[in-house]
PDB file of C-alpha atoms in Angstrom:
ATOM      1  CA  MET A   1      -0.997   5.017  12.337  1.00  0.00           C
ATOM      2  CA  ARG A   2      -3.936   2.832  13.300  1.00  0.00           C
ATOM      3  CA  LEU A   3      -5.462   0.235  10.979  1.00  0.00           C
ATOM      4  CA  TYR A   4      -8.505  -1.657  12.221  1.00  0.00           C
ATOM      5  CA  GLY A   5      -7.630  -0.635  15.759  1.00  0.00           C
ATOM      6  CA  THR A   6      -4.029  -1.837  15.535  1.00  0.00           C
ATOM      7  CA  GLU A   7      -1.348   0.767  16.155  1.00  0.00           C
ATOM      8  CA  LEU A   8       1.687   0.571  13.873  1.00  0.00           C
ATOM      9  CA  SER A   9       4.968   2.416  14.265  1.00  0.00           C
ATOM     10  CA  SER A  10       5.917   2.318  10.575  1.00  0.00           C
ATOM     11  CA  ARG A  11       4.044   3.636   7.547  1.00  0.00           C
ATOM     12  CA  LEU A  12       5.947   1.357   5.179  1.00  0.00           C
ATOM     13  CA  MET A  13       4.638  -2.074   4.185  1.00  0.00           C
ATOM     14  CA  LEU A  14       6.708  -4.557   2.211  1.00  0.00           C
ATOM     15  CA  GLY A  15       5.918  -7.621   0.171  1.00  0.00           C
ATOM     16  CA  THR A  16       7.859 -10.849   0.573  1.00  0.00           C
ATOM     17  CA  ALA A  17       8.138 -12.081  -3.048  1.00  0.00           C
ATOM     18  CA  GLN A  18      11.019 -12.134  -5.563  1.00  0.00           C
ATOM     19  CA  TYR A  19      13.940 -11.528  -3.174  1.00  0.00           C
ATOM     20  CA  PRO A  20      17.238 -13.147  -4.203  1.00  0.00           C
ATOM     21  CA  SER A  21      17.455 -15.063  -0.918  1.00  0.00           C
ATOM     22  CA  PRO A  22      15.759 -15.382   2.489  1.00  0.00           C
ATOM     23  CA  ALA A  23      18.722 -13.636   4.107  1.00  0.00           C
ATOM     24  CA  ILE A  24      18.339 -10.614   1.836  1.00  0.00           C
ATOM     25  CA  LEU A  25      14.611 -10.504   2.541  1.00  0.00           C
ATOM     26  CA  ALA A  26      15.266 -10.469   6.282  1.00  0.00           C
ATOM     27  CA  GLU A  27      17.914  -7.745   5.941  1.00  0.00           C
ATOM     28  CA  ALA A  28      15.572  -5.601   3.826  1.00  0.00           C
ATOM     29  CA  PHE A  29      12.912  -5.773   6.524  1.00  0.00           C
ATOM     30  CA  ARG A  30      15.445  -5.011   9.234  1.00  0.00           C
ATOM     31  CA  ARG A  31      16.793  -1.906   7.497  1.00  0.00           C
ATOM     32  CA  SER A  32      13.360  -0.675   6.442  1.00  0.00           C
ATOM     33  CA  GLY A  33      11.695  -1.003   9.832  1.00  0.00           C
ATOM     34  CA  ALA A  34       8.529  -2.021   7.968  1.00  0.00           C
ATOM     35  CA  GLY A  35       5.699  -2.983  10.290  1.00  0.00           C
ATOM     36  CA  ILE A  36       3.670  -5.153   7.900  1.00  0.00           C
ATOM     37  CA  ALA A  37       4.653  -7.971   5.556  1.00  0.00           C
ATOM     38  CA  THR A  38       2.299  -9.093   2.811  1.00  0.00           C
ATOM     39  CA  VAL A  39       2.285 -12.810   2.042  1.00  0.00           C
ATOM     40  CA  SER A  40       0.611 -14.647  -0.824  1.00  0.00           C
ATOM     41  CA  LEU A  41      -0.971 -17.899   0.295  1.00  0.00           C
ATOM     42  CA  ARG A  42      -1.049 -19.254  -3.264  1.00  0.00           C
ATOM     43  CA  ARG A  43       2.620 -18.517  -3.925  1.00  0.00           C
ATOM     44  CA  GLU A  44       3.851 -20.058  -0.707  1.00  0.00           C
ATOM     45  CA  ALA A  45       1.659 -23.129  -1.126  1.00  0.00           C
ATOM     46  CA  ALA A  46       3.038 -23.586  -4.639  1.00  0.00           C
ATOM     47  CA  GLY A  47       6.607 -23.259  -3.388  1.00  0.00           C
ATOM     48  CA  GLY A  48       6.445 -26.529  -1.511  1.00  0.00           C
ATOM     49  CA  ASP A  49       8.297 -25.311   1.575  1.00  0.00           C
ATOM     50  CA  GLY A  50       5.640 -23.243   3.316  1.00  0.00           C
ATOM     51  CA  GLY A  51       6.831 -24.221   6.771  1.00  0.00           C
ATOM     52  CA  ALA A  52      10.321 -22.788   6.286  1.00  0.00           C
ATOM     53  CA  PHE A  53       8.925 -19.610   4.763  1.00  0.00           C
ATOM     54  CA  TRP A  54       6.463 -19.164   7.624  1.00  0.00           C
ATOM     55  CA  ASP A  55       9.309 -19.544  10.129  1.00  0.00           C
ATOM     56  CA  LEU A  56      11.227 -16.847   8.259  1.00  0.00           C
ATOM     57  CA  VAL A  57       8.281 -14.433   8.212  1.00  0.00           C
ATOM     58  CA  ARG A  58       7.506 -15.068  11.871  1.00  0.00           C
ATOM     59  CA  ASP A  59      11.106 -14.262  12.778  1.00  0.00           C
ATOM     60  CA  LEU A  60      10.771 -10.859  11.096  1.00  0.00           C
ATOM     61  CA  GLY A  61       8.673  -9.731  14.055  1.00  0.00           C
ATOM     62  CA  VAL A  62       6.149  -7.831  11.896  1.00  0.00           C
ATOM     63  CA  ARG A  63       2.402  -8.005  11.378  1.00  0.00           C
ATOM     64  CA  ILE A  64       1.341 -10.399   8.612  1.00  0.00           C
ATOM     65  CA  LEU A  65      -1.088  -9.283   5.910  1.00  0.00           C
ATOM     66  CA  PRO A  66      -2.019 -12.297   3.764  1.00  0.00           C
ATOM     67  CA  ASN A  67      -3.261 -11.484   0.276  1.00  0.00           C
ATOM     68  CA  THR A  68      -5.372 -13.108  -2.407  1.00  0.00           C
ATOM     69  CA  ALA A  69      -2.876 -12.430  -5.202  1.00  0.00           C
ATOM     70  CA  GLY A  70      -3.648 -14.293  -8.410  1.00  0.00           C
ATOM     71  CA  CYS A  71      -7.403 -14.555  -7.835  1.00  0.00           C
ATOM     72  CA  HIS A  72      -9.623 -13.619 -10.778  1.00  0.00           C
ATOM     73  CA  SER A  73     -13.085 -14.051  -9.295  1.00  0.00           C
ATOM     74  CA  ALA A  74     -14.886 -13.171  -6.097  1.00  0.00           C
ATOM     75  CA  ARG A  75     -15.437 -16.828  -5.225  1.00  0.00           C
ATOM     76  CA  GLU A  76     -11.764 -17.660  -5.710  1.00  0.00           C
ATOM     77  CA  ALA A  77     -10.706 -14.695  -3.564  1.00  0.00           C
ATOM     78  CA  VAL A  78     -13.126 -15.531  -0.748  1.00  0.00           C
ATOM     79  CA  THR A  79     -11.968 -19.147  -0.653  1.00  0.00           C
ATOM     80  CA  THR A  80      -8.307 -18.092  -0.620  1.00  0.00           C
ATOM     81  CA  ALA A  81      -8.966 -15.552   2.145  1.00  0.00           C
ATOM     82  CA  ARG A  82     -10.564 -18.184   4.350  1.00  0.00           C
ATOM     83  CA  MET A  83      -7.630 -20.520   3.806  1.00  0.00           C
ATOM     84  CA  ALA A  84      -5.239 -17.681   4.669  1.00  0.00           C
ATOM     85  CA  ARG A  85      -7.100 -16.922   7.890  1.00  0.00           C
ATOM     86  CA  GLU A  86      -6.773 -20.532   8.943  1.00  0.00           C
ATOM     87  CA  MET A  87      -3.098 -20.737   8.020  1.00  0.00           C
ATOM     88  CA  PHE A  88      -1.880 -17.380   9.385  1.00  0.00           C
ATOM     89  CA  GLY A  89      -4.333 -16.913  12.251  1.00  0.00           C
ATOM     90  CA  THR A  90      -5.342 -13.344  11.384  1.00  0.00           C
ATOM     91  CA  PRO A  91      -8.583 -11.683  10.248  1.00  0.00           C
ATOM     92  CA  TRP A  92      -6.564  -9.280   8.089  1.00  0.00           C
ATOM     93  CA  ILE A  93      -6.668  -9.882   4.359  1.00  0.00           C
ATOM     94  CA  LYS A  94      -5.398  -7.862   1.415  1.00  0.00           C
ATOM     95  CA  LEU A  95      -8.128  -8.466  -1.108  1.00  0.00           C
ATOM     96  CA  GLU A  96      -7.129  -8.728  -4.760  1.00  0.00           C
ATOM     97  CA  VAL A  97      -9.609  -9.671  -7.477  1.00  0.00           C
ATOM     98  CA  ILE A  98      -7.862  -9.204 -10.804  1.00  0.00           C
ATOM     99  CA  GLY A  99      -9.968  -8.252 -13.805  1.00  0.00           C
ATOM    100  CA  HIS A 100      -7.404  -7.593 -16.538  1.00  0.00           C
ATOM    101  CA  ALA A 101      -4.508  -9.948 -17.201  1.00  0.00           C
ATOM    102  CA  ASP A 102      -2.108  -7.397 -18.725  1.00  0.00           C
ATOM    103  CA  THR A 103      -2.519  -4.467 -16.327  1.00  0.00           C
ATOM    104  CA  LEU A 104      -3.605  -6.529 -13.298  1.00  0.00           C
ATOM    105  CA  GLN A 105      -6.314  -3.911 -12.799  1.00  0.00           C
ATOM    106  CA  PRO A 106      -8.871  -4.921 -10.154  1.00  0.00           C
ATOM    107  CA  ASP A 107     -12.287  -6.196 -11.202  1.00  0.00           C
ATOM    108  CA  PRO A 108     -14.557  -3.625  -9.485  1.00  0.00           C
ATOM    109  CA  TRP A 109     -17.650  -5.826  -9.413  1.00  0.00           C
ATOM    110  CA  GLY A 110     -15.846  -8.895  -8.137  1.00  0.00           C
ATOM    111  CA  LEU A 111     -13.908  -6.793  -5.627  1.00  0.00           C
ATOM    112  CA  VAL A 112     -17.050  -5.322  -4.055  1.00  0.00           C
ATOM    113  CA  GLU A 113     -18.777  -8.715  -4.031  1.00  0.00           C
ATOM    114  CA  ALA A 114     -15.856 -10.400  -2.291  1.00  0.00           C
ATOM    115  CA  ALA A 115     -15.365  -7.499   0.133  1.00  0.00           C
ATOM    116  CA  ARG A 116     -18.996  -7.602   1.210  1.00  0.00           C
ATOM    117  CA  GLU A 117     -18.875 -11.340   1.866  1.00  0.00           C
ATOM    118  CA  LEU A 118     -15.558 -11.239   3.715  1.00  0.00           C
ATOM    119  CA  CYS A 119     -16.525  -8.272   5.901  1.00  0.00           C
ATOM    120  CA  ALA A 120     -19.736 -10.076   6.859  1.00  0.00           C
ATOM    121  CA  ASP A 121     -17.598 -13.098   7.759  1.00  0.00           C
ATOM    122  CA  GLY A 122     -15.488 -11.141  10.237  1.00  0.00           C
ATOM    123  CA  PHE A 123     -12.506 -10.294   8.032  1.00  0.00           C
ATOM    124  CA  GLU A 124     -10.744  -6.931   8.224  1.00  0.00           C
ATOM    125  CA  VAL A 125     -10.342  -6.229   4.536  1.00  0.00           C
ATOM    126  CA  PHE A 126      -7.619  -4.205   2.802  1.00  0.00           C
ATOM    127  CA  PRO A 127      -8.954  -3.932  -0.783  1.00  0.00           C
ATOM    128  CA  TYR A 128      -6.509  -3.390  -3.635  1.00  0.00           C
ATOM    129  CA  THR A 129      -8.439  -0.925  -5.764  1.00  0.00           C
ATOM    130  CA  THR A 130      -8.082   1.935  -8.216  1.00  0.00           C
ATOM    131  CA  GLU A 131      -8.521   5.651  -7.512  1.00  0.00           C
ATOM    132  CA  ASP A 132     -12.171   5.481  -8.662  1.00  0.00           C
ATOM    133  CA  LEU A 133     -14.410   7.434  -6.247  1.00  0.00           C
ATOM    134  CA  VAL A 134     -17.549   5.381  -6.894  1.00  0.00           C
ATOM    135  CA  LEU A 135     -15.719   2.107  -6.339  1.00  0.00           C
ATOM    136  CA  ALA A 136     -14.236   3.488  -3.113  1.00  0.00           C
ATOM    137  CA  GLU A 137     -17.722   4.389  -1.868  1.00  0.00           C
ATOM    138  CA  ARG A 138     -18.997   0.886  -2.645  1.00  0.00           C
ATOM    139  CA  LEU A 139     -16.079  -0.729  -0.795  1.00  0.00           C
ATOM    140  CA  LEU A 140     -16.666   1.421   2.281  1.00  0.00           C
ATOM    141  CA  ASP A 141     -20.373   0.580   2.177  1.00  0.00           C
ATOM    142  CA  ALA A 142     -19.417  -3.113   2.010  1.00  0.00           C
ATOM    143  CA  GLY A 143     -17.618  -2.758   5.357  1.00  0.00           C
ATOM    144  CA  CYS A 144     -13.993  -2.010   4.436  1.00  0.00           C
ATOM    145  CA  GLY A 145     -12.190   0.234   6.925  1.00  0.00           C
ATOM    146  CA  VAL A 146      -9.110   0.791   4.745  1.00  0.00           C
ATOM    147  CA  LEU A 147      -8.612   1.562   1.043  1.00  0.00           C
ATOM    148  CA  MET A 148      -5.513   0.610  -0.974  1.00  0.00           C
ATOM    149  CA  PRO A 149      -5.534   2.490  -4.310  1.00  0.00           C
ATOM    150  CA  TRP A 150      -2.853   1.649  -6.811  1.00  0.00           C
ATOM    151  CA  GLY A 151      -0.169   4.116  -7.792  1.00  0.00           C
ATOM    152  CA  ALA A 152       0.347   2.314 -11.100  1.00  0.00           C
ATOM    153  CA  PRO A 153      -0.038  -1.272 -12.337  1.00  0.00           C
ATOM    154  CA  ILE A 154       1.719  -3.870 -10.182  1.00  0.00           C
ATOM    155  CA  GLY A 155       5.439  -4.210 -10.807  1.00  0.00           C
ATOM    156  CA  THR A 156       5.750  -1.361 -13.317  1.00  0.00           C
ATOM    157  CA  GLY A 157       7.667   1.165 -11.202  1.00  0.00           C
ATOM    158  CA  LEU A 158       5.814   4.015 -12.953  1.00  0.00           C
ATOM    159  CA  GLY A 159       5.008   5.829  -9.722  1.00  0.00           C
ATOM    160  CA  LEU A 160       1.804   7.840  -9.353  1.00  0.00           C
ATOM    161  CA  SER A 161       0.164   7.592 -12.778  1.00  0.00           C
ATOM    162  CA  ASN A 162      -2.993   9.569 -11.894  1.00  0.00           C
ATOM    163  CA  ARG A 163      -2.046  12.245  -9.397  1.00  0.00           C
ATOM    164  CA  HIS A 164      -5.291  14.157  -9.832  1.00  0.00           C
ATOM    165  CA  GLY A 165      -7.352  11.026  -9.194  1.00  0.00           C
ATOM    166  CA  LEU A 166      -5.362  10.121  -6.103  1.00  0.00           C
ATOM    167  CA  ARG A 167      -5.654  13.648  -4.687  1.00  0.00           C
ATOM    168  CA  SER A 168      -9.399  13.611  -5.326  1.00  0.00           C
ATOM    169  CA  LEU A 169      -9.764  10.249  -3.592  1.00  0.00           C
ATOM    170  CA  ARG A 170      -7.780  11.445  -0.570  1.00  0.00           C
ATOM    171  CA  ALA A 171      -9.850  14.635  -0.347  1.00  0.00           C
ATOM    172  CA  GLN A 172     -13.183  12.838  -0.758  1.00  0.00           C
ATOM    173  CA  PHE A 173     -12.612  10.482   2.181  1.00  0.00           C
ATOM    174  CA  PRO A 174     -10.322  12.382   4.577  1.00  0.00           C
ATOM    175  CA  GLU A 175     -10.984  10.146   7.591  1.00  0.00           C
ATOM    176  CA  VAL A 176     -10.438   6.797   5.856  1.00  0.00           C
ATOM    177  CA  PRO A 177      -6.959   5.241   6.199  1.00  0.00           C
ATOM    178  CA  MET A 178      -5.455   4.881   2.727  1.00  0.00           C
ATOM    179  CA  VAL A 179      -2.366   3.024   1.543  1.00  0.00           C
ATOM    180  CA  VAL A 180      -0.898   3.607  -1.912  1.00  0.00           C
ATOM    181  CA  ASP A 181      -0.286   0.087  -3.151  1.00  0.00           C
ATOM    182  CA  ALA A 182       1.661  -1.045  -6.228  1.00  0.00           C
ATOM    183  CA  GLY A 183       3.535   0.630  -9.042  1.00  0.00           C
ATOM    184  CA  LEU A 184       6.089   2.575  -7.013  1.00  0.00           C
ATOM    185  CA  GLY A 185       9.646   2.335  -8.288  1.00  0.00           C
ATOM    186  CA  LEU A 186      11.621   5.027  -6.460  1.00  0.00           C
ATOM    187  CA  PRO A 187      11.710   6.405  -2.916  1.00  0.00           C
ATOM    188  CA  SER A 188      10.823   9.862  -4.287  1.00  0.00           C
ATOM    189  CA  GLN A 189       7.517   8.470  -5.527  1.00  0.00           C
ATOM    190  CA  ALA A 190       6.717   7.154  -2.063  1.00  0.00           C
ATOM    191  CA  ALA A 191       7.540  10.551  -0.578  1.00  0.00           C
ATOM    192  CA  GLU A 192       5.170  12.205  -3.046  1.00  0.00           C
ATOM    193  CA  ALA A 193       2.345   9.872  -2.030  1.00  0.00           C
ATOM    194  CA  MET A 194       2.923  10.669   1.619  1.00  0.00           C
ATOM    195  CA  GLU A 195       3.021  14.412   0.881  1.00  0.00           C
ATOM    196  CA  MET A 196      -0.472  14.039  -0.618  1.00  0.00           C
ATOM    197  CA  GLY A 197      -1.721  12.856   2.759  1.00  0.00           C
ATOM    198  CA  PHE A 198      -1.824   9.108   2.245  1.00  0.00           C
ATOM    199  CA  ASP A 199      -1.247   7.142   5.422  1.00  0.00           C
ATOM    200  CA  ALA A 200       1.227   4.543   4.145  1.00  0.00           C
ATOM    201  CA  VAL A 201       2.677   2.864   1.071  1.00  0.00           C
ATOM    202  CA  LEU A 202       3.004  -0.797   0.157  1.00  0.00           C
ATOM    203  CA  LEU A 203       5.550  -2.073  -2.338  1.00  0.00           C
ATOM    204  CA  ASN A 204       7.473  -5.167  -3.279  1.00  0.00           C
ATOM    205  CA  THR A 205       9.136  -5.251  -6.694  1.00  0.00           C
ATOM    206  CA  ALA A 206      11.003  -1.943  -6.319  1.00  0.00           C
ATOM    207  CA  VAL A 207      12.846  -3.353  -3.311  1.00  0.00           C
ATOM    208  CA  ALA A 208      13.107  -7.042  -4.159  1.00  0.00           C
ATOM    209  CA  ARG A 209      14.418  -6.424  -7.698  1.00  0.00           C
ATOM    210  CA  ALA A 210      16.854  -3.636  -6.812  1.00  0.00           C
ATOM    211  CA  GLY A 211      20.587  -4.278  -7.098  1.00  0.00           C
ATOM    212  CA  ASP A 212      20.790  -3.855  -3.311  1.00  0.00           C
ATOM    213  CA  PRO A 213      17.346  -4.650  -1.885  1.00  0.00           C
ATOM    214  CA  ALA A 214      18.267  -3.822   1.710  1.00  0.00           C
ATOM    215  CA  ALA A 215      19.608  -0.386   0.774  1.00  0.00           C
ATOM    216  CA  MET A 216      16.549   0.340  -1.349  1.00  0.00           C
ATOM    217  CA  ALA A 217      14.276  -0.716   1.507  1.00  0.00           C
ATOM    218  CA  GLU A 218      16.040   1.725   3.811  1.00  0.00           C
ATOM    219  CA  GLY A 219      15.737   4.438   1.163  1.00  0.00           C
ATOM    220  CA  PHE A 220      11.983   3.924   0.940  1.00  0.00           C
ATOM    221  CA  ALA A 221      11.684   4.021   4.726  1.00  0.00           C
ATOM    222  CA  LYS A 222      13.423   7.399   4.884  1.00  0.00           C
ATOM    223  CA  ALA A 223      11.353   8.731   1.986  1.00  0.00           C
ATOM    224  CA  VAL A 224       8.108   7.709   3.673  1.00  0.00           C
ATOM    225  CA  GLU A 225       9.163   9.453   6.859  1.00  0.00           C
ATOM    226  CA  ALA A 226      10.229  12.595   4.988  1.00  0.00           C
ATOM    227  CA  GLY A 227       7.001  12.697   3.003  1.00  0.00           C
ATOM    228  CA  ARG A 228       4.857  12.346   6.095  1.00  0.00           C
ATOM    229  CA  LEU A 229       6.784  15.085   7.903  1.00  0.00           C
ATOM    230  CA  GLY A 230       6.309  17.334   4.884  1.00  0.00           C
ATOM    231  CA  TYR A 231       2.561  16.700   4.856  1.00  0.00           C
ATOM    232  CA  GLU A 232       2.188  17.320   8.584  1.00  0.00           C
ATOM    233  CA  ALA A 233       4.211  20.558   8.331  1.00  0.00           C
ATOM    234  CA  ASP A 234       1.437  22.153   6.208  1.00  0.00           C
ATOM    235  CA  PRO A 235       3.517  22.995   3.117  1.00  0.00           C
ATOM    236  CA  MET A 236       3.280  26.275   1.240  1.00  0.00           C
ATOM    237  CA  GLU A 237       0.951  26.574  -1.753  1.00  0.00           C
ATOM    238  CA  PRO A 238       2.595  26.763  -5.202  1.00  0.00           C
ATOM    239  CA  ARG A 239       2.776  30.228  -6.776  1.00  0.00           C
ATOM    240  CA  ASP A 240       2.709  31.393 -10.386  1.00  0.00           C
ATOM    241  CA  MET A 241       5.161  34.243  -9.760  1.00  0.00           C
ATOM    242  CA  ALA A 242       8.436  34.560  -7.922  1.00  0.00           C
ATOM    243  CA  ALA A 243       8.353  35.955  -4.383  1.00  0.00           C
ATOM    244  CA  PRO A 244      11.623  37.509  -3.094  1.00  0.00           C
ATOM    245  CA  SER A 245      12.783  36.216   0.251  1.00  0.00           C
ATOM    246  CA  THR A 246      14.998  39.283   0.812  1.00  0.00           C
ATOM    247  CA  PRO A 247      13.114  42.544   1.579  1.00  0.00           C
ATOM    248  CA  LEU A 248      13.566  45.587  -0.670  1.00  0.00           C
ATOM    249  CA  ILE A 249      13.927  47.909   2.351  1.00  0.00           C
ATOM    250  CA  GLY A 250      17.588  48.474   3.156  1.00  0.00           C
ATOM    251  CA  ARG A 251      18.810  47.654  -0.328  1.00  0.00           C
ATOM    252  CA  ALA A 252      21.991  49.450  -1.328  1.00  0.00           C
ATOM    253  CA  VAL A 253      21.456  52.541  -3.513  1.00  0.00           C
ATOM    254  CA  LEU A 254      23.975  53.129  -6.271  1.00  0.00           C
ATOM    255  CA  ALA A 255      24.685  56.725  -7.225  1.00  0.00           C
TER     256      ALA A 255
END
């Protein structure tokens, strides 16, 4: 998988929030083999021990994807992104502009506005968006080279709430790298997203809040791999009627 010219060996991305301890976070990343870690600048700044956290993330040996989590306007997101670039030394940014407090649904107007400004400023933007086709077109026109549609609202674990919409989005832009981001709760849901042809999945809560985060992280890693293999194998089309796998010729004849 290549994102903005960077080759990655894993199609699983993990967040770094809500883990019971730093040691469990590190073990989850080790067992998952995830190649990207998302980091919230606002959360780590508020924690008061950003240096220790940065040392931990750096020791994971993965690519860092800072995000603008908690931003509710384009201006706030752009400012946070620029601070993140300075702190983490990367042009990558996961762009979140939240428009609805309860569902954490993206604000489409603010998202496009911020994406356009950040792309013009040299950022490589990963926009957290919905499965809306028009919004996807606007984000690509703004300069985004990756789309990150949600599976379901952040932290809900509902899985793929709008399968038809996600399939339509994937079919409409077949050459654009897409990552299903947020709402996944089970490895089977990640496998389903990969079977649809999505390039990767990003999750946090399903792993961090599991009884055994490291085991769940490994489960998601295997599901992502299985789903991708299934997609690449060109699976059979569903049928309305049964189709016998044993031929009728040679069947025993009873007198």
